[in-house]
Amino acid sequence: MKALRLQAFLARAGVASRRKAEDLIREGRVRVNGKVAVLGQKVGPEDLVEVDGKRVELPQKRLVLALHKPKGYTTTRHDPHARRTVFDLLPKIPGLHPVGRLDRDSEGLLLLTNDGDLTHRLTHPRFGVRKVYRVWTEGGTLPKEVCRRLLLGVDLEDGPARALACCPAPGGAVLVLAEGRKREVRRMLQRVGYPVRRLLRLQVGPIRLGDLPPGKWRRLSEREVKALLRLVGLE
């Protein structure tokens, strides 16, 4: 391993995103070789890195999983309300965490990885990673004029949002977005008068849900992982 900036090391180890890793360093919660770390510090393979007294190491190998998240599961490791989480469906792998979110009532493709740097880039709006959703609405198939409204953009409480593509489909539509704000698809459709009845995510970047059954997962191939890395400039 080449020397890395400490925040990049923590992100790659799956501790937190780079921005949150910087906060951990500023708060004095990170030590390198027993000394409180400073922002911008570099670490190499011989250095001992600790967060809150616990040793942090880079994963031996980058791992990316695709899960068909069923309805009724939360995208979190610990649920204070004791509901089912996606980790009930997965093997126990150190550092494994979700790439973004799907709310409890939504279904479909959820990526998980042990690489925090990859997660940061796949979820940061700057990289514009496209996500494809199939939705069914209470109002049925979206008229073309409603699709046009979504393409032009609608105002939400946290700012304007727009679809990159919108195609009417039986009972709803297929939408493409690149931001992934909290419940963004649902809020957009609510705004145009077509509340979502069912939401299924079909694709994240080049990775497709395909015929993966609900509740099942698979490991991404080396070719698929390389495609993700190229997409966000990590290869």
CSV table of N, CA and C in Angstrom, one decimal, residues 83-228:
chain,number,residue,atom,x,y,z
A,83,ARG,N,-36.8,-3.6,13.9
A,83,ARG,CA,-37.4,-4.1,12.6
A,83,ARG,C,-36.3,-4.8,11.9
A,84,ARG,N,-36.7,-5.5,10.8
A,84,ARG,CA,-35.7,-6.3,10.0
A,84,ARG,C,-34.8,-5.3,9.2
A,85,THR,N,-33.5,-5.6,9.2
A,85,THR,CA,-32.6,-4.8,8.4
A,85,THR,C,-32.0,-5.7,7.3
A,86,VAL,N,-31.4,-5.0,6.3
A,86,VAL,CA,-30.8,-5.8,5.1
A,86,VAL,C,-29.7,-6.7,5.6
A,87,PHE,N,-29.1,-6.4,6.7
A,87,PHE,CA,-28.0,-7.2,7.2
A,87,PHE,C,-28.4,-8.6,7.7
A,88,ASP,N,-29.8,-8.7,8.0
A,88,ASP,CA,-30.3,-10.0,8.3
A,88,ASP,C,-30.2,-11.0,7.1
A,89,LEU,N,-30.1,-10.4,5.9
A,89,LEU,CA,-30.0,-11.2,4.7
A,89,LEU,C,-28.6,-11.5,4.1
A,90,LEU,N,-27.6,-11.0,4.8
A,90,LEU,CA,-26.3,-11.0,4.3
A,90,LEU,C,-25.3,-11.7,5.2
A,91,PRO,N,-24.2,-12.2,4.7
A,91,PRO,CA,-23.1,-12.8,5.5
A,91,PRO,C,-22.5,-11.7,6.4
A,92,LYS,N,-21.9,-12.1,7.5
A,92,LYS,CA,-21.2,-11.1,8.3
A,92,LYS,C,-19.8,-10.9,7.8
A,93,ILE,N,-19.6,-9.7,7.2
A,93,ILE,CA,-18.4,-9.3,6.6
A,93,ILE,C,-17.9,-8.0,7.2
A,94,PRO,N,-16.7,-8.0,7.8
A,94,PRO,CA,-16.2,-6.7,8.5
A,94,PRO,C,-16.2,-5.6,7.5
A,95,GLY,N,-16.7,-4.4,7.9
A,95,GLY,CA,-16.7,-3.2,7.2
A,95,GLY,C,-17.7,-3.1,6.1
A,96,LEU,N,-18.6,-4.1,5.9
A,96,LEU,CA,-19.6,-4.1,4.9
A,96,LEU,C,-20.6,-3.0,5.2
A,97,HIS,N,-21.0,-2.2,4.3
A,97,HIS,CA,-22.0,-1.1,4.5
A,97,HIS,C,-22.7,-0.8,3.2
A,98,PRO,N,-23.9,-0.3,3.3
A,98,PRO,CA,-24.7,0.0,2.1
A,98,PRO,C,-24.2,1.2,1.3
A,99,VAL,N,-24.3,1.2,0.0
A,99,VAL,CA,-24.0,2.3,-0.8
A,99,VAL,C,-25.3,3.1,-1.0
A,100,GLY,N,-25.5,4.1,-0.2
A,100,GLY,CA,-26.7,4.9,-0.3
A,100,GLY,C,-27.8,4.1,0.4
A,101,ARG,N,-29.1,4.5,0.1
A,101,ARG,CA,-30.2,4.0,0.9
A,101,ARG,C,-31.3,3.6,-0.1
A,102,LEU,N,-32.2,2.7,0.4
A,102,LEU,CA,-33.5,2.4,-0.1
A,102,LEU,C,-34.4,2.4,1.1
A,103,ASP,N,-35.5,3.2,1.1
A,103,ASP,CA,-36.3,3.3,2.3
A,103,ASP,C,-37.0,2.0,2.5
A,104,ARG,N,-37.6,1.8,3.7
A,104,ARG,CA,-38.1,0.5,4.2
A,104,ARG,C,-39.2,0.0,3.2
A,105,ASP,N,-40.0,0.8,2.6
A,105,ASP,CA,-41.0,0.4,1.8
A,105,ASP,C,-40.6,0.2,0.3
A,106,SER,N,-39.4,0.5,0.0
A,106,SER,CA,-38.9,0.4,-1.4
A,106,SER,C,-38.2,-1.0,-1.6
A,107,GLU,N,-38.0,-1.4,-2.8
A,107,GLU,CA,-37.4,-2.7,-3.2
A,107,GLU,C,-36.4,-2.5,-4.2
A,108,GLY,N,-35.6,-3.6,-4.5
A,108,GLY,CA,-34.7,-3.6,-5.6
A,108,GLY,C,-33.3,-3.5,-5.3
A,109,LEU,N,-32.5,-3.1,-6.3
A,109,LEU,CA,-31.0,-3.2,-6.2
A,109,LEU,C,-30.4,-2.3,-5.2
A,110,LEU,N,-29.7,-2.9,-4.2
A,110,LEU,CA,-28.9,-2.2,-3.2
A,110,LEU,C,-27.5,-2.7,-3.3
A,111,LEU,N,-26.5,-1.8,-3.5
A,111,LEU,CA,-25.1,-2.3,-3.5
A,111,LEU,C,-24.6,-2.1,-2.1
A,112,LEU,N,-23.7,-3.0,-1.7
A,112,LEU,CA,-22.9,-2.9,-0.4
A,112,LEU,C,-21.5,-3.2,-0.7
A,113,THR,N,-20.6,-2.5,0.1
A,113,THR,CA,-19.2,-2.7,-0.1
A,113,THR,C,-18.4,-2.5,1.2
A,114,ASN,N,-17.2,-2.9,1.2
A,114,ASN,CA,-16.3,-2.6,2.3
A,114,ASN,C,-15.3,-1.5,2.0
A,115,ASP,N,-15.6,-0.8,0.9
A,115,ASP,CA,-14.7,0.3,0.4
A,115,ASP,C,-15.4,1.6,0.6
A,116,GLY,N,-15.0,2.4,1.6
A,116,GLY,CA,-15.7,3.6,1.9
A,116,GLY,C,-15.4,4.7,0.8
A,117,ASP,N,-14.3,4.7,0.2
A,117,ASP,CA,-14.0,5.6,-0.9
A,117,ASP,C,-14.9,5.4,-2.1
A,118,LEU,N,-15.1,4.2,-2.4
A,118,LEU,CA,-16.0,3.8,-3.5
A,118,LEU,C,-17.4,4.3,-3.2
A,119,THR,N,-17.9,4.0,-2.0
A,119,THR,CA,-19.2,4.5,-1.5
A,119,THR,C,-19.4,6.0,-1.6
A,120,HIS,N,-18.3,6.7,-1.2
A,120,HIS,CA,-18.4,8.2,-1.3
A,120,HIS,C,-18.6,8.6,-2.7
A,121,ARG,N,-17.9,8.1,-3.6
A,121,ARG,CA,-18.0,8.5,-5.0
A,121,ARG,C,-19.3,8.1,-5.7
A,122,LEU,N,-19.8,6.9,-5.3
A,122,LEU,CA,-21.0,6.4,-5.9
A,122,LEU,C,-22.2,7.2,-5.4
A,123,THR,N,-22.1,7.8,-4.2
A,123,THR,CA,-23.3,8.5,-3.7
A,123,THR,C,-23.2,10.0,-3.7
A,124,HIS,N,-22.0,10.6,-4.0
A,124,HIS,CA,-21.9,12.0,-4.1
A,124,HIS,C,-22.5,12.6,-5.4
A,125,PRO,N,-23.3,13.6,-5.3
A,125,PRO,CA,-24.0,14.2,-6.5
A,125,PRO,C,-23.0,14.6,-7.5
A,126,ARG,N,-21.7,15.0,-7.1
A,126,ARG,CA,-20.8,15.5,-8.1
A,126,ARG,C,-20.5,14.4,-9.2
A,127,PHE,N,-20.6,13.2,-8.8
A,127,PHE,CA,-20.2,12.1,-9.8
A,127,PHE,C,-21.4,11.7,-10.6
A,128,GLY,N,-22.6,12.1,-10.3
A,128,GLY,CA,-23.8,11.9,-11.1
A,128,GLY,C,-24.1,10.5,-11.5
A,129,VAL,N,-23.9,9.6,-10.6
A,129,VAL,CA,-24.2,8.2,-10.9
A,129,VAL,C,-25.7,8.0,-11.1
A,130,ARG,N,-26.1,7.4,-12.2
A,130,ARG,CA,-27.5,7.3,-12.6
A,130,ARG,C,-28.1,6.0,-11.9
A,131,LYS,N,-29.4,6.2,-11.5
A,131,LYS,CA,-30.1,5.1,-10.9
A,131,LYS,C,-31.5,5.0,-11.6
A,132,VAL,N,-31.9,3.8,-12.0
A,132,VAL,CA,-33.1,3.6,-12.7
A,132,VAL,C,-34.2,3.0,-11.8
A,133,TYR,N,-35.3,3.6,-11.8
A,133,TYR,CA,-36.4,3.1,-10.9
A,133,TYR,C,-37.7,2.8,-11.8
A,134,ARG,N,-38.3,1.7,-11.4
A,134,ARG,CA,-39.7,1.4,-11.9
A,134,ARG,C,-40.6,1.7,-10.8
A,135,VAL,N,-41.6,2.5,-11.1
A,135,VAL,CA,-42.6,2.9,-10.1
A,135,VAL,C,-44.0,2.6,-10.6
A,136,TRP,N,-44.9,2.3,-9.6
A,136,TRP,CA,-46.3,2.1,-9.8
A,136,TRP,C,-47.0,3.1,-8.9
A,137,THR,N,-47.9,3.9,-9.4
A,137,THR,CA,-48.5,5.0,-8.7
A,137,THR,C,-50.0,4.8,-8.4
A,138,GLU,N,-50.5,5.5,-7.5
A,138,GLU,CA,-51.9,5.4,-7.2
A,138,GLU,C,-52.8,6.0,-8.3
A,139,GLY,N,-52.2,6.9,-9.1
A,139,GLY,CA,-52.9,7.4,-10.2
A,139,GLY,C,-52.7,6.7,-11.5
A,140,GLY,N,-52.0,5.5,-11.5
A,140,GLY,CA,-51.8,4.7,-12.6
A,140,GLY,C,-50.6,5.2,-13.5
A,141,THR,N,-50.7,4.9,-14.8
A,141,THR,CA,-49.7,5.3,-15.8
A,141,THR,C,-49.5,6.8,-15.8
A,142,LEU,N,-48.3,7.3,-15.8
A,142,LEU,CA,-48.0,8.7,-15.8
A,142,LEU,C,-48.3,9.2,-17.2
A,143,PRO,N,-49.1,10.3,-17.4
A,143,PRO,CA,-49.3,10.9,-18.7
A,143,PRO,C,-47.9,11.6,-19.1
A,144,LYS,N,-47.8,11.7,-20.4
A,144,LYS,CA,-46.6,12.3,-21.0
A,144,LYS,C,-46.3,13.7,-20.4
A,145,GLU,N,-47.4,14.5,-20.2
A,145,GLU,CA,-47.2,15.9,-19.7
A,145,GLU,C,-46.7,15.9,-18.3
A,146,VAL,N,-47.0,14.8,-17.5
A,146,VAL,CA,-46.4,14.7,-16.1
A,146,VAL,C,-45.0,14.3,-16.2
A,147,CYS,N,-44.6,13.5,-17.1
A,147,CYS,CA,-43.2,13.1,-17.4
A,147,CYS,C,-42.4,14.4,-17.7
A,148,ARG,N,-43.0,15.2,-18.6
A,148,ARG,CA,-42.3,16.5,-19.0
A,148,ARG,C,-42.1,17.4,-17.8
A,149,ARG,N,-43.1,17.4,-16.9
A,149,ARG,CA,-42.9,18.2,-15.6
A,149,ARG,C,-41.7,17.7,-14.8
A,150,LEU,N,-41.6,16.4,-14.7
A,150,LEU,CA,-40.5,15.8,-14.0
A,150,LEU,C,-39.1,16.0,-14.6
A,151,LEU,N,-39.1,16.0,-15.9
A,151,LEU,CA,-37.9,16.3,-16.7
A,151,LEU,C,-37.5,17.8,-16.5
A,152,LEU,N,-38.4,18.7,-16.5
A,152,LEU,CA,-38.1,20.1,-16.3
A,152,LEU,C,-37.7,20.4,-14.8
A,153,GLY,N,-38.2,19.6,-13.9
A,153,GLY,CA,-37.9,19.8,-12.5
A,153,GLY,C,-39.1,20.3,-11.7
A,154,VAL,N,-39.1,19.8,-10.4
A,154,VAL,CA,-40.1,20.2,-9.5
A,154,VAL,C,-39.5,20.7,-8.2
A,155,ASP,N,-40.1,21.6,-7.5
A,155,ASP,CA,-39.6,22.1,-6.3
A,155,ASP,C,-40.0,21.3,-5.1
A,156,LEU,N,-38.9,20.8,-4.4
A,156,LEU,CA,-39.1,20.1,-3.1
A,156,LEU,C,-38.7,20.9,-2.0
A,157,GLU,N,-38.9,20.5,-0.7
A,157,GLU,CA,-38.6,21.3,0.4
A,157,GLU,C,-37.1,21.5,0.6
A,158,ASP,N,-36.3,20.6,0.0
A,158,ASP,CA,-34.9,20.8,0.1
A,158,ASP,C,-34.2,21.2,-1.2
A,159,GLY,N,-35.0,21.8,-2.1
A,159,GLY,CA,-34.5,22.3,-3.3
A,159,GLY,C,-35.1,21.6,-4.5
A,160,PRO,N,-34.8,22.2,-5.7
A,160,PRO,CA,-35.4,21.6,-7.0
A,160,PRO,C,-34.8,20.2,-7.2
A,161,ALA,N,-35.6,19.4,-7.9
A,161,ALA,CA,-35.2,18.0,-8.3
A,161,ALA,C,-35.8,17.7,-9.7
A,162,ARG,N,-35.0,17.0,-10.5
A,162,ARG,CA,-35.6,16.6,-11.8
A,162,ARG,C,-35.1,15.2,-12.2
A,163,ALA,N,-35.9,14.6,-13.0
A,163,ALA,CA,-35.5,13.3,-13.6
A,163,ALA,C,-34.7,13.6,-14.8
A,164,LEU,N,-33.7,12.7,-15.1
A,164,LEU,CA,-32.9,12.7,-16.3
A,164,LEU,C,-33.7,12.0,-17.4
A,165,ALA,N,-34.6,11.1,-17.1
A,165,ALA,CA,-35.4,10.4,-18.1
A,165,ALA,C,-36.7,10.0,-17.4
A,166,CYS,N,-37.8,10.0,-18.2
A,166,CYS,CA,-39.1,9.5,-17.6
A,166,CYS,C,-39.8,8.9,-18.8
A,167,CYS,N,-40.2,7.6,-18.6
A,167,CYS,CA,-40.9,6.9,-19.7
A,167,CYS,C,-42.2,6.3,-19.1
A,168,PRO,N,-43.4,6.7,-19.5
A,168,PRO,CA,-44.6,6.1,-19.0
A,168,PRO,C,-44.5,4.5,-19.1
A,169,ALA,N,-45.0,3.8,-18.1
A,169,ALA,CA,-45.1,2.4,-18.2
A,169,ALA,C,-46.4,1.9,-17.5
A,170,PRO,N,-46.9,0.8,-17.8
A,170,PRO,CA,-48.2,0.3,-17.2
A,170,PRO,C,-48.3,0.5,-15.7
A,171,GLY,N,-49.2,1.3,-15.3
A,171,GLY,CA,-49.4,1.5,-13.9
A,171,GLY,C,-48.5,2.6,-13.3
A,172,GLY,N,-47.6,3.1,-14.0
A,172,GLY,CA,-46.6,4.1,-13.5
A,172,GLY,C,-45.6,4.6,-14.5
A,173,ALA,N,-44.3,4.4,-14.3
A,173,ALA,CA,-43.3,4.9,-15.1
A,173,ALA,C,-42.0,4.3,-14.8
A,174,VAL,N,-41.0,4.5,-15.7
A,174,VAL,CA,-39.6,4.2,-15.4
A,174,VAL,C,-38.9,5.6,-15.4
A,175,LEU,N,-38.2,5.8,-14.3
A,175,LEU,CA,-37.5,7.1,-14.0
A,175,LEU,C,-36.0,6.9,-13.9
A,176,VAL,N,-35.2,7.9,-14.4
A,176,VAL,CA,-33.8,7.9,-14.2
A,176,VAL,C,-33.4,9.1,-13.4
A,177,LEU,N,-32.7,9.0,-12.3
A,177,LEU,CA,-32.2,10.1,-11.5
A,177,LEU,C,-30.7,9.9,-11.2
A,178,ALA,N,-30.1,11.1,-10.8
A,178,ALA,CA,-28.7,11.0,-10.5
A,178,ALA,C,-28.3,11.6,-9.2
A,179,GLU,N,-29.3,11.9,-8.3
A,179,GLU,CA,-28.9,12.5,-7.0
A,179,GLU,C,-29.1,11.5,-5.9
A,180,GLY,N,-30.3,11.0,-5.7
A,180,GLY,CA,-30.5,10.1,-4.6
A,180,GLY,C,-30.7,10.7,-3.3
A,181,ARG,N,-31.4,11.9,-3.2
A,181,ARG,CA,-31.7,12.4,-1.9
A,181,ARG,C,-32.8,11.5,-1.2
A,182,LYS,N,-32.9,11.7,0.0
A,182,LYS,CA,-33.8,10.9,0.8
A,182,LYS,C,-35.2,10.9,0.3
A,183,ARG,N,-35.7,9.7,-0.1
A,183,ARG,CA,-37.1,9.5,-0.6
A,183,ARG,C,-37.4,10.5,-1.8
A,184,GLU,N,-36.4,10.8,-2.6
A,184,GLU,CA,-36.5,11.8,-3.6
A,184,GLU,C,-37.6,11.4,-4.7
A,185,VAL,N,-37.5,10.1,-5.1
A,185,VAL,CA,-38.5,9.7,-6.2
A,185,VAL,C,-39.9,9.8,-5.6
A,186,ARG,N,-40.1,9.3,-4.4
A,186,ARG,CA,-41.5,9.4,-3.8
A,186,ARG,C,-41.9,10.9,-3.7
A,187,ARG,N,-41.1,11.7,-3.2
A,187,ARG,CA,-41.5,13.1,-3.0
A,187,ARG,C,-41.7,13.8,-4.4
A,188,MET,N,-41.0,13.5,-5.4
A,188,MET,CA,-41.2,14.1,-6.7
A,188,MET,C,-42.6,13.7,-7.3
A,189,LEU,N,-42.9,12.4,-7.1
A,189,LEU,CA,-44.2,12.0,-7.7
A,189,LEU,C,-45.3,12.5,-6.9
A,190,GLN,N,-45.1,12.6,-5.6
A,190,GLN,CA,-46.2,13.2,-4.7
A,190,GLN,C,-46.4,14.6,-5.1
A,191,ARG,N,-45.4,15.3,-5.5
A,191,ARG,CA,-45.5,16.7,-5.9
A,191,ARG,C,-46.3,16.9,-7.1
A,192,VAL,N,-46.2,16.0,-8.0
A,192,VAL,CA,-47.0,16.1,-9.3
A,192,VAL,C,-48.3,15.4,-9.2
A,193,GLY,N,-48.7,14.9,-8.0
A,193,GLY,CA,-50.0,14.3,-7.9
A,193,GLY,C,-50.2,12.9,-8.2
A,194,TYR,N,-49.0,12.1,-8.2
A,194,TYR,CA,-49.1,10.7,-8.4
A,194,TYR,C,-48.3,10.0,-7.3
A,195,PRO,N,-48.9,9.8,-6.2
A,195,PRO,CA,-48.2,9.2,-5.0
A,195,PRO,C,-47.8,7.7,-5.4
A,196,VAL,N,-46.6,7.3,-4.9
A,196,VAL,CA,-46.0,6.0,-5.3
A,196,VAL,C,-46.7,4.9,-4.5
A,197,ARG,N,-47.1,3.9,-5.2
A,197,ARG,CA,-47.7,2.7,-4.6
A,197,ARG,C,-46.6,1.6,-4.4
A,198,ARG,N,-45.7,1.5,-5.4
A,198,ARG,CA,-44.6,0.6,-5.3
A,198,ARG,C,-43.4,1.2,-6.0
A,199,LEU,N,-42.2,1.0,-5.4
A,199,LEU,CA,-41.0,1.5,-6.0
A,199,LEU,C,-39.9,0.3,-6.1
A,200,LEU,N,-39.4,0.1,-7.3
A,200,LEU,CA,-38.4,-1.0,-7.5
A,200,LEU,C,-37.2,-0.4,-8.2
A,201,ARG,N,-36.0,-0.4,-7.5
A,201,ARG,CA,-34.8,0.1,-8.2
A,201,ARG,C,-34.2,-1.0,-9.1
A,202,LEU,N,-34.0,-0.6,-10.4
A,202,LEU,CA,-33.6,-1.6,-11.3
A,202,LEU,C,-32.1,-1.6,-11.6
A,203,GLN,N,-31.4,-0.4,-11.4
A,203,GLN,CA,-30.1,-0.3,-11.8
A,203,GLN,C,-29.4,0.9,-11.1
A,204,VAL,N,-28.1,0.7,-10.8
A,204,VAL,CA,-27.2,1.7,-10.2
A,204,VAL,C,-25.9,1.7,-11.1
A,205,GLY,N,-25.7,2.9,-11.8
A,205,GLY,CA,-24.6,2.9,-12.8
A,205,GLY,C,-24.8,1.8,-13.8
A,206,PRO,N,-23.7,1.0,-14.0
A,206,PRO,CA,-23.7,-0.1,-14.9
A,206,PRO,C,-24.3,-1.4,-14.4
A,207,ILE,N,-24.6,-1.4,-13.1
A,207,ILE,CA,-25.0,-2.6,-12.4
A,207,ILE,C,-26.5,-2.8,-12.4
A,208,ARG,N,-27.0,-3.9,-12.9
A,208,ARG,CA,-28.5,-4.1,-13.1
A,208,ARG,C,-29.0,-5.2,-12.0
A,209,LEU,N,-30.2,-5.0,-11.6
A,209,LEU,CA,-30.8,-6.0,-10.7
A,209,LEU,C,-31.0,-7.3,-11.4
A,210,GLY,N,-31.4,-7.3,-12.7
A,210,GLY,CA,-31.6,-8.5,-13.5
A,210,GLY,C,-32.6,-9.4,-12.8
A,211,ASP,N,-32.3,-10.7,-12.8
A,211,ASP,CA,-33.3,-11.7,-12.3
A,211,ASP,C,-33.0,-12.2,-10.9
A,212,LEU,N,-32.2,-11.4,-10.1
A,212,LEU,CA,-31.8,-11.7,-8.8
A,212,LEU,C,-33.1,-11.7,-7.9
A,213,PRO,N,-33.4,-12.8,-7.3
A,213,PRO,CA,-34.7,-12.9,-6.5
A,213,PRO,C,-34.7,-12.0,-5.3
A,214,PRO,N,-35.9,-11.6,-4.8
A,214,PRO,CA,-36.0,-10.8,-3.6
A,214,PRO,C,-35.3,-11.5,-2.4
A,215,GLY,N,-34.6,-10.7,-1.6
A,215,GLY,CA,-33.9,-11.3,-0.5
A,215,GLY,C,-32.6,-12.0,-0.7
A,216,LYS,N,-32.2,-12.1,-2.0
A,216,LYS,CA,-31.0,-12.8,-2.4
A,216,LYS,C,-29.9,-11.8,-2.7
A,217,TRP,N,-28.6,-12.2,-2.6
A,217,TRP,CA,-27.5,-11.4,-3.0
A,217,TRP,C,-26.5,-12.1,-3.8
A,218,ARG,N,-25.7,-11.4,-4.5
A,218,ARG,CA,-24.6,-12.0,-5.3
A,218,ARG,C,-23.4,-11.1,-5.2
A,219,ARG,N,-22.2,-11.7,-5.4
A,219,ARG,CA,-21.0,-10.9,-5.4
A,219,ARG,C,-20.8,-10.4,-6.8
A,220,LEU,N,-20.4,-9.1,-7.0
A,220,LEU,CA,-20.2,-8.5,-8.3
A,220,LEU,C,-18.9,-9.2,-8.9
A,221,SER,N,-18.9,-9.4,-10.2
A,221,SER,CA,-17.8,-9.9,-10.8
A,221,SER,C,-16.7,-8.9,-10.9
A,222,GLU,N,-15.4,-9.3,-11.1
A,222,GLU,CA,-14.3,-8.4,-11.3
A,222,GLU,C,-14.6,-7.4,-12.4
A,223,ARG,N,-15.2,-7.8,-13.4
A,223,ARG,CA,-15.5,-6.9,-14.5
A,223,ARG,C,-16.5,-5.8,-14.1
A,224,GLU,N,-17.5,-6.2,-13.3
A,224,GLU,CA,-18.5,-5.2,-12.9
A,224,GLU,C,-17.9,-4.2,-11.9
A,225,VAL,N,-17.0,-4.7,-11.0
A,225,VAL,CA,-16.3,-3.8,-10.0
A,225,VAL,C,-15.5,-2.8,-10.8
A,226,LYS,N,-14.7,-3.3,-11.8
A,226,LYS,CA,-13.9,-2.4,-12.6
A,226,LYS,C,-14.7,-1.3,-13.3
A,227,ALA,N,-15.9,-1.7,-13.8
A,227,ALA,CA,-16.8,-0.8,-14.4
A,227,ALA,C,-17.3,0.3,-13.4
A,228,LEU,N,-17.5,-0.1,-12.2
A,228,LEU,CA,-17.9,0.9,-11.2
A,228,LEU,C,-16.7,1.9,-10.9
